[in-house]
CSV table of C-alpha atoms and ligand atoms in Angstrom, one decimal:
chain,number,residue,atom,x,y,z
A,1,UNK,CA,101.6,121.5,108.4
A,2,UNK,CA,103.4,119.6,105.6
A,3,UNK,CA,101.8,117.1,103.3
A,4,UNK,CA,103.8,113.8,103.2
A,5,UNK,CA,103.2,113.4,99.2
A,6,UNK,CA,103.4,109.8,98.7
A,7,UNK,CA,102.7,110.2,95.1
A,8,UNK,CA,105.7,112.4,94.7
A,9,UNK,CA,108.1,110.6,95.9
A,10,UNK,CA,106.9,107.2,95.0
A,11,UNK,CA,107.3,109.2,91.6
A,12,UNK,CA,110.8,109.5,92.2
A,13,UNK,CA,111.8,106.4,93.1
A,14,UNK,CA,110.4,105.0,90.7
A,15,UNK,CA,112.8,107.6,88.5
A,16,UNK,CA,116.1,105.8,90.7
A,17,UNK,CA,114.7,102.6,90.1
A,18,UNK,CA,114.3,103.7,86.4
A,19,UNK,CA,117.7,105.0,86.5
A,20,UNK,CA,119.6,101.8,87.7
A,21,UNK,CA,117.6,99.2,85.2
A,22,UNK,CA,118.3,101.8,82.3
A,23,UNK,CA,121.9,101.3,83.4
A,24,UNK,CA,122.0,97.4,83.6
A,25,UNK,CA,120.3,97.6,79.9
A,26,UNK,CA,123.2,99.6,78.6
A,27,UNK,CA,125.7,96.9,80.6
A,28,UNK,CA,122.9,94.2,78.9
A,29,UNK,CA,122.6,92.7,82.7
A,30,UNK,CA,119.8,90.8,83.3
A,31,UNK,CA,117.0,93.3,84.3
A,32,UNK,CA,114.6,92.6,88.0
A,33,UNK,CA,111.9,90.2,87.3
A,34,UNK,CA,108.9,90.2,89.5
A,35,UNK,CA,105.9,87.7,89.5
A,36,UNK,CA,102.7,88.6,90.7
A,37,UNK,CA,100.1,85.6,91.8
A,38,UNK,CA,96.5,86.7,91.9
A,39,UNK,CA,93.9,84.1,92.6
A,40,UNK,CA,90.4,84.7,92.5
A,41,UNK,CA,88.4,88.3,91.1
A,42,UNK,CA,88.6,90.7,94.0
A,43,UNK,CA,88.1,93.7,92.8
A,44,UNK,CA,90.6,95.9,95.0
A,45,UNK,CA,93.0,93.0,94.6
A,46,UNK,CA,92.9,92.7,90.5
A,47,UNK,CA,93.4,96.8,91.1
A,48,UNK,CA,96.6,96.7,93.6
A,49,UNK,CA,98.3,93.5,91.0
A,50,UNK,CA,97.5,95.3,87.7
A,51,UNK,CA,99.2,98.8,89.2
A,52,UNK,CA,102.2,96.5,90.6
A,53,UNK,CA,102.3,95.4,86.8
A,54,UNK,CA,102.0,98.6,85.4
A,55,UNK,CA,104.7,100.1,87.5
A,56,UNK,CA,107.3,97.4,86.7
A,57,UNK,CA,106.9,98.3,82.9
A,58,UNK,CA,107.5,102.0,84.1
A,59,UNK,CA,110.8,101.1,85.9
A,60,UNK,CA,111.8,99.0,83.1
A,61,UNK,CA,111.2,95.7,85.1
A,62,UNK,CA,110.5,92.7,83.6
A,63,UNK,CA,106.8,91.0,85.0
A,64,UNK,CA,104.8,88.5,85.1
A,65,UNK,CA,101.2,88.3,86.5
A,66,UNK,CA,99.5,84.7,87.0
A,67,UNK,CA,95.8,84.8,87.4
A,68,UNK,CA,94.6,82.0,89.0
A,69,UNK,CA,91.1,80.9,89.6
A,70,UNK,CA,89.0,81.2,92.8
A,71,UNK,CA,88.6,77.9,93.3
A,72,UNK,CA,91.8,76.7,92.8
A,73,UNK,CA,92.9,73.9,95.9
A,74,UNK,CA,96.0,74.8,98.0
A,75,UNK,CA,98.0,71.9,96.6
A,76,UNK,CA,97.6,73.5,93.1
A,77,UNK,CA,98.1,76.9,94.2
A,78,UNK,CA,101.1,75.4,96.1
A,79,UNK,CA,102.8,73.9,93.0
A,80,UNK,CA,102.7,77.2,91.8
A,81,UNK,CA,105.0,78.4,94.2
A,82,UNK,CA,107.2,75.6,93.5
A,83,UNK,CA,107.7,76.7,90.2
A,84,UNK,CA,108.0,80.5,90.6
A,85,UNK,CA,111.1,79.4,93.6
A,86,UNK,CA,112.3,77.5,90.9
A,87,UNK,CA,112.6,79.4,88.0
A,88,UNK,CA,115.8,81.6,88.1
A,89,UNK,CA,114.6,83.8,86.0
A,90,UNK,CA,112.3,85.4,88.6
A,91,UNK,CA,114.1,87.6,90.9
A,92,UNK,CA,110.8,88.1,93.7
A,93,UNK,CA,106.8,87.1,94.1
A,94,UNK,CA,104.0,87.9,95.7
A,95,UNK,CA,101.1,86.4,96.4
A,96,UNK,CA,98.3,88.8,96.5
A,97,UNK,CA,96.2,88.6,99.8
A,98,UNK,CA,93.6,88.2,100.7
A,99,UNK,CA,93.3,84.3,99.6
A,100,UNK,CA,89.9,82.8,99.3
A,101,UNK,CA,88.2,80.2,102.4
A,102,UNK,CA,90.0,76.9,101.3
A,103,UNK,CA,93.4,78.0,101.2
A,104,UNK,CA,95.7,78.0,104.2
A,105,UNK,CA,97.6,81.7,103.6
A,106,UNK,CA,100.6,80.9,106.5
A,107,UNK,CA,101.2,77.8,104.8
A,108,UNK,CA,101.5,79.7,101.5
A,109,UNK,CA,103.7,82.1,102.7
A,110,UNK,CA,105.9,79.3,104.3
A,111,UNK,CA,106.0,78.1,101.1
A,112,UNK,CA,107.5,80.8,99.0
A,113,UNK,CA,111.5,80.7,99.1
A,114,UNK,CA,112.1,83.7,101.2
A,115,UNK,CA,115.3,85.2,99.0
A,116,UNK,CA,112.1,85.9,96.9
A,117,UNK,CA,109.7,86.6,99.2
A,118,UNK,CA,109.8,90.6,98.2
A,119,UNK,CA,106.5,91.1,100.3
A,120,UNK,CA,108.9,90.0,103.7
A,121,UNK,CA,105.8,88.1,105.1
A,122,UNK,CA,107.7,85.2,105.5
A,123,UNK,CA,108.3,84.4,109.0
A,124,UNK,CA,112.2,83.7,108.3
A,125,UNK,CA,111.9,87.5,107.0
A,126,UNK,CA,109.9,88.8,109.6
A,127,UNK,CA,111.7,87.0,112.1
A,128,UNK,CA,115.0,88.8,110.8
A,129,UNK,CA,113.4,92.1,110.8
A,130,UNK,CA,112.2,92.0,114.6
A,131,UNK,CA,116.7,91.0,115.0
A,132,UNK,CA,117.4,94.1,113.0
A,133,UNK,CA,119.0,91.8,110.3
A,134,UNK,CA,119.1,92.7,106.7
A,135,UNK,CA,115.7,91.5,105.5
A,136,UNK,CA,112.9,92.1,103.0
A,137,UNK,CA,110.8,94.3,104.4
A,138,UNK,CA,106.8,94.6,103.9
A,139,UNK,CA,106.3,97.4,101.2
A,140,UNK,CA,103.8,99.0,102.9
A,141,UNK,CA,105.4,99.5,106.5
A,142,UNK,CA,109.2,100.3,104.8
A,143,UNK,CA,107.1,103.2,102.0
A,144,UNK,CA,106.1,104.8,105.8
A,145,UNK,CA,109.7,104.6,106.7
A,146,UNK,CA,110.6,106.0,103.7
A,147,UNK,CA,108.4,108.6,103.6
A,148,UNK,CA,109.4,109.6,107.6
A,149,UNK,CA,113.2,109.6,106.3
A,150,UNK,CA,112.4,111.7,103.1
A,151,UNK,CA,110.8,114.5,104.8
A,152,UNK,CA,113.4,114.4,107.7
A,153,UNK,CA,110.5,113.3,110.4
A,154,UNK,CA,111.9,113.0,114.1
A,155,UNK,CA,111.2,110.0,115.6
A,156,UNK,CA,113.9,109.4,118.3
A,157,UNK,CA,112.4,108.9,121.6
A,158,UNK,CA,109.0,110.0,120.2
A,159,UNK,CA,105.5,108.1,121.3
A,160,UNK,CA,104.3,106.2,118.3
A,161,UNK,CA,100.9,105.1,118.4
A,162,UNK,CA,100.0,101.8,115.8
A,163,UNK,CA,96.6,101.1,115.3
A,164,UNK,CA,96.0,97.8,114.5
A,165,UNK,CA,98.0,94.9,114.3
A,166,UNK,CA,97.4,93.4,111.1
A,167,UNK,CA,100.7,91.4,109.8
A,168,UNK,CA,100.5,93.4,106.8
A,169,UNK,CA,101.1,97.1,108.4
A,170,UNK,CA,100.1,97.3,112.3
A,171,UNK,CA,102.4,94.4,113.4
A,172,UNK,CA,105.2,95.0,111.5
A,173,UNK,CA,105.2,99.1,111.8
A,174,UNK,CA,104.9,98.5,115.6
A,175,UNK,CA,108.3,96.8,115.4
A,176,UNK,CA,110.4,99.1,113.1
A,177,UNK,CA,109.4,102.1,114.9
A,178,UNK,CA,110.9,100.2,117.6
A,179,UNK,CA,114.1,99.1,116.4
A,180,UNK,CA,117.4,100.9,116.6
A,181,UNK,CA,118.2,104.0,114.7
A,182,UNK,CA,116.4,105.9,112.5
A,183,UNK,CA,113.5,106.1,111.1
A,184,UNK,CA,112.8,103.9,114.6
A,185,UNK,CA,114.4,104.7,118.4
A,186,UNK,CA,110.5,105.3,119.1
A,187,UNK,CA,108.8,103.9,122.0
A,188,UNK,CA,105.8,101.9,120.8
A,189,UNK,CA,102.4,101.4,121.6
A,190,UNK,CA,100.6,98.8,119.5
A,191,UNK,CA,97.0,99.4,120.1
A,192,UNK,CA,93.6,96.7,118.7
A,193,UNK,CA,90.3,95.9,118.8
A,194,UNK,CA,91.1,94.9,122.7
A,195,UNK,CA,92.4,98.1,123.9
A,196,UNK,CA,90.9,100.0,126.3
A,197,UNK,CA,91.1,104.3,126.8
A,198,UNK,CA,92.0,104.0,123.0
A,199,UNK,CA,90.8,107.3,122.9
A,200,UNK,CA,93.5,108.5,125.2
A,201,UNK,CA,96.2,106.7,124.4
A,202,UNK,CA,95.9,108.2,120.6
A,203,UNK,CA,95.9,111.9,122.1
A,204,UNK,CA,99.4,110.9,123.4
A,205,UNK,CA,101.3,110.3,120.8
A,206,UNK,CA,103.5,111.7,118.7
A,207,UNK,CA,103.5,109.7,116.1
A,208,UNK,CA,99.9,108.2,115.0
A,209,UNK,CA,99.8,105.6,112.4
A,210,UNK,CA,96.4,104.4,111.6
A,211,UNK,CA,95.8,101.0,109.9
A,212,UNK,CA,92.5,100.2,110.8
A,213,UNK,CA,90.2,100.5,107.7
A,214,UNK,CA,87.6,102.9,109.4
A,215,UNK,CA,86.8,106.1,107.2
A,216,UNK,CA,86.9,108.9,110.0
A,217,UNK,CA,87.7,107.2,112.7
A,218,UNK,CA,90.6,109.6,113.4
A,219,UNK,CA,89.0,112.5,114.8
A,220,UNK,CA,90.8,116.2,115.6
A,221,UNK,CA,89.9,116.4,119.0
A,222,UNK,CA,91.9,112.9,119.2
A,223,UNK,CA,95.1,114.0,117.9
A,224,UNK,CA,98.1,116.3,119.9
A,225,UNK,CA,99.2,120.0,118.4
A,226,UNK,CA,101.9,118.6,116.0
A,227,UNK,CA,101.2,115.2,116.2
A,228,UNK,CA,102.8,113.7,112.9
A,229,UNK,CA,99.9,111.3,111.6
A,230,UNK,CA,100.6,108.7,109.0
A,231,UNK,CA,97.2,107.5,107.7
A,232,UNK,CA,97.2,103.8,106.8
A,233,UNK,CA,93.0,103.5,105.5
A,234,UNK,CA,92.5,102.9,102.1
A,235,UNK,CA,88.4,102.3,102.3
A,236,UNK,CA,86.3,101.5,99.1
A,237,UNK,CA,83.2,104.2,100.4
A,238,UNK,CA,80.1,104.1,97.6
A,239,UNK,CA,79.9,107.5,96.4
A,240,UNK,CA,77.7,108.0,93.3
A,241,UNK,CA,79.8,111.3,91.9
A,242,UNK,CA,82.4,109.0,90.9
A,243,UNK,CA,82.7,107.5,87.9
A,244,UNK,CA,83.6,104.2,89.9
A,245,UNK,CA,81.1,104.6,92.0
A,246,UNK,CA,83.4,104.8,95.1
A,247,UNK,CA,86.0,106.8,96.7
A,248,UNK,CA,88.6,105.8,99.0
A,249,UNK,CA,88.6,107.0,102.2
A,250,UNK,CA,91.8,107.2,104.8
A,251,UNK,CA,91.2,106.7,108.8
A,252,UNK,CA,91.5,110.0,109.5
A,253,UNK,CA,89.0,113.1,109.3
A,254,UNK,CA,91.6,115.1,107.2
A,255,UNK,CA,90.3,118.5,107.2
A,256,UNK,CA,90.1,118.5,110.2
A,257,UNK,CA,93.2,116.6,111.7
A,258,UNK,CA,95.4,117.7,109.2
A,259,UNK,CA,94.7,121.8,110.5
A,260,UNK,CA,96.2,120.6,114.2
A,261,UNK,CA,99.3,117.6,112.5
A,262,UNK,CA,102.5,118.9,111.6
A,263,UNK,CA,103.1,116.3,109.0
A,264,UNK,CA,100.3,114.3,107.3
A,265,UNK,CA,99.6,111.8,104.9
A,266,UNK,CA,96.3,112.2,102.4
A,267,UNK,CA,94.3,109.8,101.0
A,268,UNK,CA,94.5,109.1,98.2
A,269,UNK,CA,98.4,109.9,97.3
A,270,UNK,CA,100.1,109.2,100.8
A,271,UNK,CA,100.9,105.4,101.9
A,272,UNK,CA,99.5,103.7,99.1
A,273,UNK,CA,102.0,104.7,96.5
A,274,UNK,CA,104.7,104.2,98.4
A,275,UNK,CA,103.6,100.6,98.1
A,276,UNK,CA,104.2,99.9,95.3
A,277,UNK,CA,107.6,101.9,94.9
A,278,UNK,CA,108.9,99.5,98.0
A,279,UNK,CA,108.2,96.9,96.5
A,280,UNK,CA,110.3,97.6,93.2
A,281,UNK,CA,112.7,98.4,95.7
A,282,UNK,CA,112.5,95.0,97.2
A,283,UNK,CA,112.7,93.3,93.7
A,284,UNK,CA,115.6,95.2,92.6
A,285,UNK,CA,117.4,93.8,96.0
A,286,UNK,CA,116.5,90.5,95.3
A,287,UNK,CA,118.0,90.7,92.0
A,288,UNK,CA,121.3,91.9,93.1
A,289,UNK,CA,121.1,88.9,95.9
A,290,UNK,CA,120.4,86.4,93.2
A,291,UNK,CA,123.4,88.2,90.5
A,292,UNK,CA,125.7,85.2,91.8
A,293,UNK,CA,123.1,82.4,92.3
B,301,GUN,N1,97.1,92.7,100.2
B,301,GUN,C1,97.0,94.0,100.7
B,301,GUN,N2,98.3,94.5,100.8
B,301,GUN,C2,99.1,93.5,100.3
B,301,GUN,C3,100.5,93.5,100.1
B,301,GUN,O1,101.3,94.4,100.4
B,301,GUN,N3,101.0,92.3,99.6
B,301,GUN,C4,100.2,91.2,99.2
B,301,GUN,N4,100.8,90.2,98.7
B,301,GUN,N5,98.9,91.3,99.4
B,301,GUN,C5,98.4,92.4,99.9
């Protein structure tokens, strides 16, 4: 069984992203510039924005977070937008999701100019991604790919098994592992809350990718010998020997389902910091799209 270490090699990308921006200082090029919109005081949310922020100091990035109040109206968060698509000095956003009750999140996403829109939840993005056109591509499903491609996964003519269909992870992995070449060429199953014999279909697969936000759910017994198992769960669980007082837990039962996977993500230090490293990979895309604007 091998460990897919997101950690390490959201390290090191972060080391080629480091790399490059080191480079356009010595050239004094303008450097990536990402903005970071977070409305509201959600505590995993102010988390995920203040590590984006953290890690574009790391890279050298320029950024710049805009904390917006929870009860600001969708025109004013709107306006916003208008300005970030309008500054030239910003090279990407994001809008951090979830958004709170009176604000319409697809018509903030329409809204954001997609040769910015690093997240790639805009549907003129996602629409390019399903044609297998040159696209931003959400950072959590391409850090997957990533990770498949770094460790030299197989996944030609493989049985992937999404679970969940979120528009974040489940939708979006479903399609990629779909598309031509690799890490894709799989055949797909997108599975949800409607799916019956779940159960079964899971001990099918070769691939299992589990976005569904249950702690356990993923049992041994459910998984094939060898099944590679990319664990998409990242579960606030109340746990008092924390200094927290939580932990995060995965999908999976990972004593357990790692002993029969061949390759595995943890939890902690799998998916999630590939994340973030995708989406400095996005950002520093979007610059070099916008170097002749
Ligand atoms: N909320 C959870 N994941 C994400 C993400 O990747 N991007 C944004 N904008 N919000 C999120």
């Amino acid at each position: 069984m091998t460990i897919l270490d997101g950690k390490k090699i959201s390290n090191m990308i972060k080391d080629e992203i480091k790399e490059e921006v080191d480079q356009m200082k010595d050239r004094r090029e303008k450097v990536p510039h990402l903005a970071a919109v977070l409305v509201g005081n959600d505590g995993a949310s102010q988390t995920y924005v203040n590590s984006k922020v953290k890690s574009c100091n790391r890279v050298g990035f320029e950024s710049t977070l805009i904390k917006l109040e929870n009860t600001i109206t969708e025109l004013e968060l709107l306006r916003q937008i208008d300005k970030l698509n309008k500054n030239k000095d910003i090279d990407g956003f994001i809008v951090q999701l979830p958004l709170p009750p009176q604000i319409n999140t697809q018509k903030v996403i329409m809204a954001i100019d997609p040769d910015k829109d690093v997240d790639g939840f805009h549907p003129a993005n996602f629409g390019k991604m399903a044609l297998d056109m040159t696209s931003f591509i959400p950072a959590t499903p391409f850090g997957i790919l990533e990770l498949l491609e770094r460790y030299d996964v197989e996944t030609k003519g493989k049985h992937t098994v999404v679970i969940g269909r979120s528009h974040i992870v489940g939708r979006p992995m479903s399609i990629l592992m779909g598309r031509k070449g690799w890490p894709g060429n799989s055949t797909v199953t997108q599975t949800h809350s409607h799916t019956k014999n779940i159960t079964q279909i899971i001990s099918q697969a070769d691939i299992v990718i589990s976005a569904l936000g249950i702690p356990n759910f993923l049992k041994a017994e459910m998984v094939k010998d060898d099944a590679v198992v990319i664990d998409v769960g990242i579960t606030r669980v109340p746990d008092d020997t924390k200094k927290k007082g939580y932990r995060i837990a995965g999908d999976a039962d990972f004593e357990a389902v790692s002993k029969k996977a061949s390759f595995i993500t943890p939890v902690p230090g799998g998916v999630g910091p590939m994340t973030i490293s995708m989406l400095l990979k996005n950002t520093l895309l979007a610059r070099e799209m916008h170097l002749n604007d």
